[in-house]
Coordinates of C-alpha atoms and ligand atoms in Angstrom, one line a residue:
M1 CA 0.0 0.0 0.0
D2 CA 1.7 3.1 -1.2
N3 CA 1.8 6.3 0.9
I4 CA -0.4 5.0 3.7
K5 CA 1.9 6.3 6.4
S6 CA 2.2 9.8 4.9
Y7 CA -1.6 9.9 4.2
I8 CA -2.3 9.1 7.9
N9 CA 0.2 11.7 9.1
Q10 CA -1.3 14.3 6.9
H11 CA -4.8 13.6 8.0
K12 CA -4.2 12.6 11.6
E13 CA -5.9 15.6 13.2
R14 CA -9.0 15.2 11.1
F15 CA -9.2 11.4 11.8
L16 CA -9.1 12.1 15.5
N17 CA -11.6 15.0 15.3
E18 CA -14.1 12.9 13.3
L19 CA -13.9 10.1 15.8
I20 CA -14.3 12.6 18.7
E21 CA -17.5 13.9 17.1
L22 CA -18.9 10.4 16.8
L23 CA -18.0 9.7 20.4
K24 CA -19.9 12.7 21.6
I25 CA -23.2 11.1 20.8
P26 CA -24.4 8.9 23.7
S27 CA -25.6 5.9 21.7
I28 CA -26.4 3.7 24.6
S29 CA -28.6 0.9 23.2
A30 CA -29.5 -0.5 26.7
D31 CA -31.2 2.6 27.9
S32 CA -34.3 3.8 26.0
A33 CA -33.7 7.4 27.3
Y34 CA -31.0 7.6 24.6
K35 CA -33.1 6.3 21.7
N36 CA -32.8 9.5 19.6
D37 CA -29.0 9.5 20.1
V38 CA -28.7 5.9 18.9
F39 CA -30.7 6.8 15.7
K40 CA -28.7 9.9 15.2
T41 CA -25.4 7.9 15.4
A42 CA -26.7 5.7 12.6
E43 CA -27.1 8.8 10.4
V44 CA -23.6 10.0 11.3
V45 CA -22.1 6.6 10.4
K46 CA -24.1 6.6 7.1
V47 CA -22.7 10.0 6.1
S48 CA -19.1 8.9 7.1
L49 CA -19.4 5.9 4.8
Q50 CA -20.7 8.0 1.9
K51 CA -17.8 10.4 2.4
A52 CA -15.3 7.5 2.5
G53 CA -16.4 6.3 -0.9
C54 CA -19.2 3.8 -0.5
D55 CA -21.6 4.0 -3.4
A56 CA -24.8 2.7 -1.9
V57 CA -25.3 3.6 1.7
E58 CA -28.6 3.0 3.5
V59 CA -29.8 3.2 7.1
C60 CA -31.8 -0.1 7.1
E61 CA -34.8 0.0 9.5
T62 CA -35.3 -3.0 11.8
N63 CA -37.6 -3.8 14.7
G64 CA -35.0 -2.2 16.9
Y65 CA -32.1 0.1 16.0
P66 CA -31.1 0.4 12.4
V67 CA -28.3 -1.4 10.6
V68 CA -26.1 0.9 8.5
Y69 CA -25.2 -0.8 5.2
G70 CA -22.8 0.5 2.6
E71 CA -20.9 -1.0 -0.3
K72 CA -18.4 -0.3 -3.0
I73 CA -18.4 -2.9 -5.7
I74 CA -15.6 -2.3 -8.2
D75 CA -15.6 -5.6 -10.0
S76 CA -17.8 -8.6 -9.4
S77 CA -15.0 -11.0 -10.2
L78 CA -12.9 -9.7 -7.3
P79 CA -13.3 -10.9 -3.7
T80 CA -15.7 -9.1 -1.3
I81 CA -14.8 -8.2 2.2
L82 CA -17.7 -7.6 4.6
V83 CA -16.8 -5.3 7.5
Y84 CA -18.9 -5.6 10.6
G85 CA -18.8 -3.3 13.6
H86 CA -21.2 -1.6 16.1
Y87 CA -22.1 2.0 16.8
D88 CA -23.9 1.4 20.0
V89 CA -22.1 1.6 23.4
Q90 CA -22.4 0.4 26.9
P91 CA -24.0 2.6 29.6
A92 CA -21.5 4.9 31.2
D93 CA -22.4 4.3 34.8
P94 CA -21.0 4.4 37.5
I95 CA -20.5 8.0 36.2
D96 CA -18.8 9.2 39.4
L97 CA -15.8 7.0 38.7
W98 CA -15.0 8.7 35.4
D99 CA -12.2 11.3 35.5
S100 CA -13.7 13.1 32.6
S101 CA -17.2 13.1 31.2
P102 CA -17.9 9.9 29.1
F103 CA -19.4 11.8 26.2
E104 CA -17.0 14.7 26.1
P105 CA -14.0 12.9 24.6
I106 CA -10.5 14.2 25.6
I107 CA -7.1 13.1 24.5
K108 CA -4.7 12.5 27.4
T109 CA -1.2 10.9 27.6
T110 CA -0.6 8.1 30.0
E111 CA 2.5 5.9 30.7
L112 CA 1.3 3.3 28.2
H113 CA 0.1 5.9 25.7
P114 CA 2.8 8.6 25.2
E115 CA 1.1 9.5 21.9
G116 CA -2.2 10.0 23.9
A117 CA -5.4 8.1 24.2
I118 CA -9.0 9.2 23.6
F119 CA -11.1 8.9 26.7
A120 CA -14.8 8.3 26.1
R121 CA -17.4 5.6 26.3
G122 CA -17.1 3.6 23.0
A123 CA -13.6 4.9 22.2
S124 CA -12.3 1.3 22.0
D125 CA -15.6 -0.7 22.0
D126 CA -16.4 -0.2 19.2
K127 CA -16.7 3.3 17.7
G128 CA -12.9 3.8 17.5
Q129 CA -12.2 0.4 16.1
M130 CA -15.2 0.5 13.7
Y131 CA -14.1 4.0 12.5
M132 CA -10.6 2.7 11.6
H133 CA -12.3 0.8 8.8
V134 CA -14.1 3.9 7.5
K135 CA -10.8 5.8 7.4
A136 CA -9.0 2.9 5.8
L137 CA -11.6 2.8 3.1
E138 CA -11.2 6.6 2.6
F139 CA -7.5 6.1 2.1
M140 CA -8.0 3.3 -0.4
T141 CA -10.6 5.2 -2.5
V142 CA -8.9 8.6 -2.4
T143 CA -5.6 7.1 -3.5
N144 CA -7.2 4.7 -5.9
Q145 CA -5.9 1.5 -4.2
L146 CA -9.0 -0.3 -3.3
P147 CA -8.1 -3.8 -4.5
C148 CA -11.5 -5.6 -4.1
N149 CA -15.1 -5.1 -3.2
V150 CA -16.2 -4.0 0.2
K151 CA -19.5 -4.1 2.1
F152 CA -20.1 -2.5 5.5
M153 CA -22.7 -3.6 8.0
I154 CA -22.6 -1.5 11.2
E155 CA -25.2 -2.3 13.8
G156 CA -26.7 -0.5 16.8
E157 CA -27.6 -3.4 19.2
E158 CA -24.4 -5.4 19.8
E159 CA -24.3 -4.5 23.4
V160 CA -27.8 -5.8 23.9
G161 CA -27.6 -9.0 22.0
S162 CA -27.9 -8.2 18.3
E163 CA -31.4 -9.3 18.0
S164 CA -32.4 -7.1 15.0
L165 CA -29.2 -7.9 13.2
A166 CA -29.8 -11.6 13.4
A167 CA -33.1 -11.0 11.6
F168 CA -31.5 -8.6 9.1
V169 CA -28.8 -11.2 8.2
E170 CA -31.4 -13.9 7.7
D171 CA -33.4 -11.6 5.4
N172 CA -30.5 -10.3 3.4
K173 CA -28.3 -13.2 2.6
E174 CA -27.8 -12.2 -1.0
K175 CA -27.0 -8.6 -0.3
L176 CA -24.5 -9.6 2.4
K177 CA -22.8 -12.3 0.3
N178 CA -19.0 -12.1 0.9
D179 CA -15.7 -14.0 0.8
I180 CA -14.6 -13.0 4.3
I181 CA -15.9 -11.0 7.3
L182 CA -13.6 -8.6 8.9
I183 CA -14.1 -7.3 12.4
S184 CA -12.2 -5.0 14.7
D185 CA -14.0 -5.4 18.0
T186 CA -11.5 -7.3 20.1
G187 CA -8.0 -6.7 21.4
M188 CA -4.3 -7.5 21.0
I189 CA -1.8 -8.9 23.5
A190 CA 0.2 -5.7 24.0
M191 CA 1.2 -2.5 22.3
N192 CA 4.3 -4.1 20.7
T193 CA 2.8 -7.6 20.5
P194 CA 0.2 -7.8 17.8
S195 CA -2.2 -10.8 17.9
I196 CA -5.1 -12.1 15.9
T197 CA -8.2 -13.3 17.9
T198 CA -8.9 -16.8 16.8
G199 CA -11.7 -17.6 19.2
L200 CA -14.6 -16.0 21.1
R201 CA -16.6 -17.5 23.9
G202 CA -20.3 -18.2 23.6
L203 CA -22.7 -16.7 26.2
S204 CA -25.8 -17.6 28.1
Y205 CA -27.2 -14.7 30.2
V206 CA -30.0 -15.3 32.6
E207 CA -31.8 -13.4 35.4
V208 CA -33.0 -15.3 38.5
E209 CA -35.6 -14.3 41.0
V210 CA -36.1 -16.0 44.4
T211 CA -39.4 -15.3 46.2
G212 CA -40.0 -16.1 49.9
P213 CA -42.9 -14.6 51.8
N214 CA -45.5 -12.6 49.9
R215 CA -44.4 -9.3 51.4
D216 CA -41.4 -7.7 53.1
L217 CA -41.3 -8.6 56.7
H218 CA -40.0 -7.3 60.0
S219 CA -36.6 -9.2 60.4
G220 CA -37.2 -9.4 64.2
L221 CA -40.7 -10.7 64.2
Y222 CA -40.2 -13.2 61.3
G223 CA -36.4 -13.6 61.2
G224 CA -35.3 -17.3 61.6
A225 CA -38.8 -18.6 61.0
V226 CA -39.2 -18.1 57.2
A227 CA -36.8 -18.5 54.3
N228 CA -35.0 -15.3 53.6
P229 CA -34.7 -15.0 49.8
I230 CA -31.4 -13.2 50.0
N231 CA -29.8 -15.8 52.3
I232 CA -31.2 -18.5 50.0
L233 CA -30.2 -16.9 46.8
T234 CA -26.6 -16.3 47.9
K235 CA -26.4 -19.9 49.1
M236 CA -27.8 -21.3 45.9
I237 CA -25.3 -19.2 43.9
A238 CA -22.4 -20.3 46.1
S239 CA -23.3 -23.9 45.4
L240 CA -22.8 -23.4 41.7
H241 CA -19.0 -23.8 42.1
D242 CA -17.2 -26.5 44.0
E243 CA -14.0 -26.2 46.0
N244 CA -12.0 -26.5 42.7
N245 CA -14.1 -23.7 41.2
H246 CA -15.6 -26.3 38.9
I247 CA -19.2 -25.5 37.9
T248 CA -21.6 -28.0 39.6
I249 CA -24.5 -27.9 37.1
P250 CA -25.0 -31.5 36.0
G251 CA -24.1 -31.9 32.3
F252 CA -22.4 -28.4 32.1
Y253 CA -19.1 -29.8 30.9
D254 CA -20.4 -32.6 28.8
K255 CA -19.7 -31.0 25.4
V256 CA -16.7 -28.9 26.4
E257 CA -13.9 -29.2 23.9
E258 CA -10.8 -30.3 25.8
L259 CA -7.6 -29.0 24.2
S260 CA -4.7 -31.3 23.8
L261 CA -1.5 -30.8 25.8
E262 CA 0.2 -29.7 22.6
E263 CA -2.4 -27.1 22.0
R264 CA -2.1 -25.9 25.5
A265 CA 1.7 -25.8 25.3
E266 CA 1.3 -23.7 22.1
M267 CA -1.0 -21.3 23.9
A268 CA 1.4 -20.9 26.8
K269 CA 4.0 -19.5 24.5
A270 CA 2.1 -16.3 24.2
P271 CA 3.9 -13.6 26.2
F272 CA 2.2 -13.1 29.5
S273 CA 3.3 -11.8 32.9
L274 CA 1.2 -12.9 35.9
E275 CA 2.9 -10.3 38.0
D276 CA 1.9 -7.5 35.6
Y277 CA -1.6 -9.0 35.4
K278 CA -2.0 -8.9 39.2
S279 CA -0.5 -5.5 39.7
A280 CA -2.7 -4.0 36.9
L281 CA -5.8 -5.2 38.9
D282 CA -4.4 -4.6 42.3
I283 CA -4.9 -8.2 43.4
D284 CA -2.5 -10.3 45.3
S285 CA -3.6 -13.6 43.8
V286 CA -5.5 -14.8 40.8
Y287 CA -8.5 -17.1 41.3
G288 CA -10.2 -19.8 39.2
E289 CA -10.6 -23.3 38.1
T290 CA -8.0 -25.7 39.5
G291 CA -5.7 -27.2 36.8
Y292 CA -5.8 -24.3 34.4
T293 CA -3.6 -21.2 33.9
T294 CA -5.0 -17.7 33.9
N295 CA -5.0 -17.5 30.1
E296 CA -6.8 -20.8 29.9
R297 CA -9.3 -19.9 32.5
N298 CA -10.3 -16.8 30.5
S299 CA -10.4 -18.2 27.0
I300 CA -10.7 -22.0 26.6
R301 CA -12.7 -22.8 29.8
P302 CA -16.4 -22.1 30.4
T303 CA -17.3 -19.9 33.4
L304 CA -20.3 -18.8 35.5
D305 CA -20.4 -15.3 37.0
V306 CA -22.9 -13.2 38.9
N307 CA -23.0 -9.8 37.1
G308 CA -25.4 -8.1 39.6
I309 CA -27.3 -9.0 42.7
W310 CA -29.9 -7.1 44.5
G311 CA -32.8 -7.2 47.0
G312 CA -33.9 -5.9 50.3
Y313 CA -32.8 -2.6 51.8
T314 CA -29.7 -0.9 50.3
G315 CA -30.4 2.7 51.1
E316 CA -28.8 4.9 53.8
G317 CA -28.6 3.6 57.3
A318 CA -30.2 0.4 58.5
K319 CA -33.7 -0.9 58.0
T320 CA -34.6 -4.2 59.6
V321 CA -36.4 -6.2 56.9
I322 CA -36.6 -9.6 55.3
A323 CA -37.3 -9.0 51.6
S324 CA -39.9 -10.9 49.8
K325 CA -37.7 -11.2 46.7
A326 CA -34.0 -11.4 45.8
Y327 CA -32.5 -11.2 42.3
A328 CA -29.3 -11.8 40.3
K329 CA -28.1 -11.6 36.8
I330 CA -25.8 -14.4 35.8
S331 CA -23.6 -14.9 32.8
M332 CA -22.1 -18.1 31.6
R333 CA -19.2 -17.9 29.1
L334 CA -19.2 -20.9 26.9
V335 CA -16.6 -22.7 24.7
P336 CA -16.9 -24.4 21.4
H337 CA -19.5 -27.2 21.1
Q338 CA -21.4 -26.0 24.2
D339 CA -24.8 -24.9 22.8
W340 CA -26.1 -21.8 24.6
G341 CA -29.7 -23.0 24.4
D342 CA -28.8 -26.4 26.0
I343 CA -26.8 -24.6 28.7
T344 CA -29.6 -22.2 29.5
E345 CA -31.9 -25.2 29.9
L346 CA -29.4 -27.1 32.1
F347 CA -29.0 -24.0 34.3
T348 CA -32.7 -23.5 34.6
N349 CA -33.5 -27.0 35.6
H350 CA -30.7 -27.2 38.1
F351 CA -31.4 -23.8 39.6
E352 CA -35.1 -24.7 40.1
S353 CA -34.1 -28.1 41.5
I354 CA -31.9 -26.6 44.3
A355 CA -34.5 -24.1 45.6
P356 CA -35.4 -25.1 49.1
K357 CA -38.9 -25.6 50.3
G358 CA -40.6 -22.3 51.2
T359 CA -39.2 -20.5 48.2
K360 CA -40.2 -20.1 44.6
V361 CA -37.6 -19.6 41.8
K362 CA -38.0 -18.0 38.4
V363 CA -35.3 -18.1 35.7
T364 CA -35.6 -15.7 32.8
P365 CA -33.2 -16.1 29.9
H366 CA -31.9 -12.8 28.4
H367 CA -29.7 -13.4 25.4
G368 CA -26.8 -15.5 24.3
G369 CA -24.9 -17.0 21.4
Q370 CA -22.5 -19.6 20.4
G371 CA -18.8 -19.4 20.6
Y372 CA -16.5 -19.3 17.6
V373 CA -13.1 -20.5 16.6
T374 CA -11.3 -19.6 13.4
P375 CA -8.6 -21.7 11.7
T376 CA -5.2 -20.3 11.2
D377 CA -4.5 -22.0 8.0
S378 CA -7.0 -20.0 6.0
I379 CA -6.1 -17.4 3.4
G380 CA -8.0 -14.9 5.6
Y381 CA -5.7 -15.6 8.5
Q382 CA -2.6 -15.5 6.4
A383 CA -3.6 -12.2 4.8
A384 CA -4.1 -10.7 8.3
S385 CA -0.8 -12.1 9.5
K386 CA 1.1 -10.6 6.6
A387 CA -0.7 -7.3 7.1
Y388 CA 0.5 -7.1 10.8
N389 CA 3.9 -8.1 9.7
D390 CA 4.1 -5.2 7.3
T391 CA 2.9 -2.6 9.9
F392 CA 4.3 -3.9 13.2
G393 CA 7.3 -5.7 11.8
K394 CA 6.3 -8.8 13.7
T395 CA 4.2 -11.9 13.1
P396 CA 1.0 -11.7 15.1
I397 CA 0.3 -14.3 17.7
P398 CA -3.0 -16.3 17.4
Q399 CA -5.0 -15.9 20.6
R400 CA -8.4 -17.0 21.8
S401 CA -10.3 -14.3 23.6
G402 CA -12.7 -14.7 26.5
G403 CA -15.2 -12.1 25.2
S404 CA -18.2 -12.8 23.1
I405 CA -19.5 -11.4 19.8
P406 CA -22.4 -13.8 19.4
I407 CA -23.4 -12.7 15.9
V408 CA -20.1 -14.1 14.5
A409 CA -21.3 -17.7 14.8
L410 CA -24.5 -16.7 13.2
F411 CA -22.6 -15.1 10.3
E412 CA -20.9 -18.5 9.7
K413 CA -24.2 -20.3 9.8
E414 CA -26.2 -18.0 7.6
L415 CA -23.6 -16.5 5.3
K416 CA -21.3 -19.5 5.2
S417 CA -18.3 -17.3 5.7
K418 CA -15.4 -17.1 8.2
T419 CA -14.6 -14.1 10.3
I420 CA -11.2 -12.6 10.8
L421 CA -10.9 -10.7 14.1
M422 CA -8.3 -7.9 13.8
G423 CA -8.6 -6.2 17.1
F424 CA -6.4 -3.2 18.0
G425 CA -7.7 -2.6 21.6
L426 CA -5.8 -3.5 24.8
D427 CA -7.1 -5.1 27.9
S428 CA -6.2 -1.9 29.7
D429 CA -8.6 0.1 27.5
A430 CA -11.2 -0.4 30.2
I431 CA -14.1 -1.3 27.9
H432 CA -17.4 -1.4 29.7
S433 CA -15.7 0.3 32.7
P434 CA -15.2 3.9 33.7
N435 CA -12.5 5.8 31.8
E436 CA -12.7 3.7 28.7
H437 CA -10.0 4.8 26.2
F438 CA -8.4 3.9 23.0
G439 CA -4.8 4.7 22.1
V440 CA -4.0 7.2 19.3
F441 CA -1.2 4.8 18.3
N442 CA -3.7 1.9 18.2
Y443 CA -6.2 3.9 16.2
L444 CA -3.7 5.0 13.6
K445 CA -2.0 1.6 13.5
G446 CA -5.4 0.0 12.8
I447 CA -6.1 2.4 9.9
E448 CA -2.6 1.6 8.5
T449 CA -2.9 -2.2 8.8
I450 CA -6.4 -2.7 7.4
P451 CA -5.6 -1.7 3.8
H452 CA -2.7 -4.2 3.9
F453 CA -5.2 -6.9 4.7
Y454 CA -7.3 -5.9 1.7
K455 CA -4.3 -6.2 -0.5
Y456 CA -3.1 -9.6 0.7
F457 CA -6.5 -11.1 0.9
T458 CA -7.1 -10.1 -2.7
E459 CA -3.8 -11.5 -3.8
L460 CA -4.2 -14.7 -1.9
S461 CA -7.7 -15.2 -3.3
K462 CA -6.4 -15.5 -6.9
Ligands
BES501 N1 -16.3 -6.0 21.8 C1 -16.9 -6.8 22.8 C2 -16.5 -8.2 22.9 C3 -15.0 -8.4 23.1 C4 -14.1 -7.5 23.6 C5 -14.5 -9.6 22.6 C6 -12.8 -7.8 23.8 C7 -13.1 -9.9 22.8 C8 -12.3 -9.0 23.3 C9 -18.4 -6.7 22.7 O1 -18.9 -5.4 22.4 C10 -19.1 -7.2 23.9 O2 -19.0 -6.5 24.9 N2 -19.8 -8.3 23.9 C11 -20.5 -8.8 25.1 C12 -21.6 -9.7 24.7 C13 -22.9 -9.1 24.2 C14 -23.9 -10.1 23.8 C15 -23.4 -8.1 25.1 C16 -19.7 -9.5 26.0 O3 -18.7 -10.1 25.7 O4 -20.0 -9.4 27.2
MN502 MN1 -17.8 -4.5 21.0
MN503 MN1 -18.9 -4.3 24.4

């Protein structure tokens, strides 16, 4: 790719300013108070795709938030890359823990980011990473170097389960036809250690409700004589792991893919410092399933975690009360071959079965999806590997991630195509947390690397 470095240098300020404008719109898909902002973001993405050179751009209505679609078809005999990303973001709370306002982006330097990082909700997940693709397309069209066809599909419901996108994909298989799907919505190992994400975990997300007495009671008058739903719920949750941190739900591990010792040894070669990991989180020890390393625990092993738990009195001071109900939100991260529908059912049956007499339990599934693994011997992987080699001067390391992008497995099922996950984020970007940020270096490196992928993928497809 000729001149990419100089093009980026020349347009750096504008590239940053455009992303900052996009980050100012609070496109929180989970909170209906931001509905207009989510719709507005779709329009801004649409205009950006038009400006970058897409010929046909539409904001496609769905039952929920729209999918922004754009394409530039230069020659039907050339391969087609389908770029996926999301313009919605997570809620910003707890807002007090942000050092700057989540929707007033600012660039600050940090120890890790001497070139600066953009602090805002969505900076890394996924507006910043999605916008790298828009700017990469701009470069290729302006300098006449687009080597193949490209389609963009940018959705607004990723953070809430991609329900509308699933329907959109099923209804538009012809339109979305492609040779490879390209996504930047994951991370890399470290600033100077590029990696390609070769796996995503599946997910089953449920909400549970435990009901005891029909009303809140005086904890002195009734305490000790009726089941306290909060005591019971916490006990039930605690019983879901044994002393080895193994999940106790019968059948939970039946389909889990066990990696060979060779595969695990290969994984262990990836650079990783347990000391740095602990100190970044301010913990004196890691915790998890016996027999597995930290990197195995958070990628190739399934997990169960409480994401939220509430009930009873949580206001100021003390109120003596036994609540009628207690609740929790629970996520299970799944690995290849575990079906999220089956796991949801196993969880539900087990959780209902362990409820003691005197309580009622309700389990409500939220959303979920299957895991994904991508082969490293495909031309898509090779093209990505060569691209990183050109721009980082290093061969990227294949790495399975613990996160989930459930729609990726659906793409494979419906569109019959593989996905290449070229993430440029870092674990320290604090996605979903206060002070989310995305390095200026990472943003510009992404813009630089993507066109190389286009070039190599086109060449290798011949
Ligand atoms: N981009 C993330 C997923 C991710 C991040 C994967 C980093 C790998 C590395 C995505 O936006 C996300 O947050 N997904 C959710 C699932 C979704 C159904 C809400 C997740 O993983 O919790
Ligand atoms: Mn994301
Ligand atoms: Mn996310």
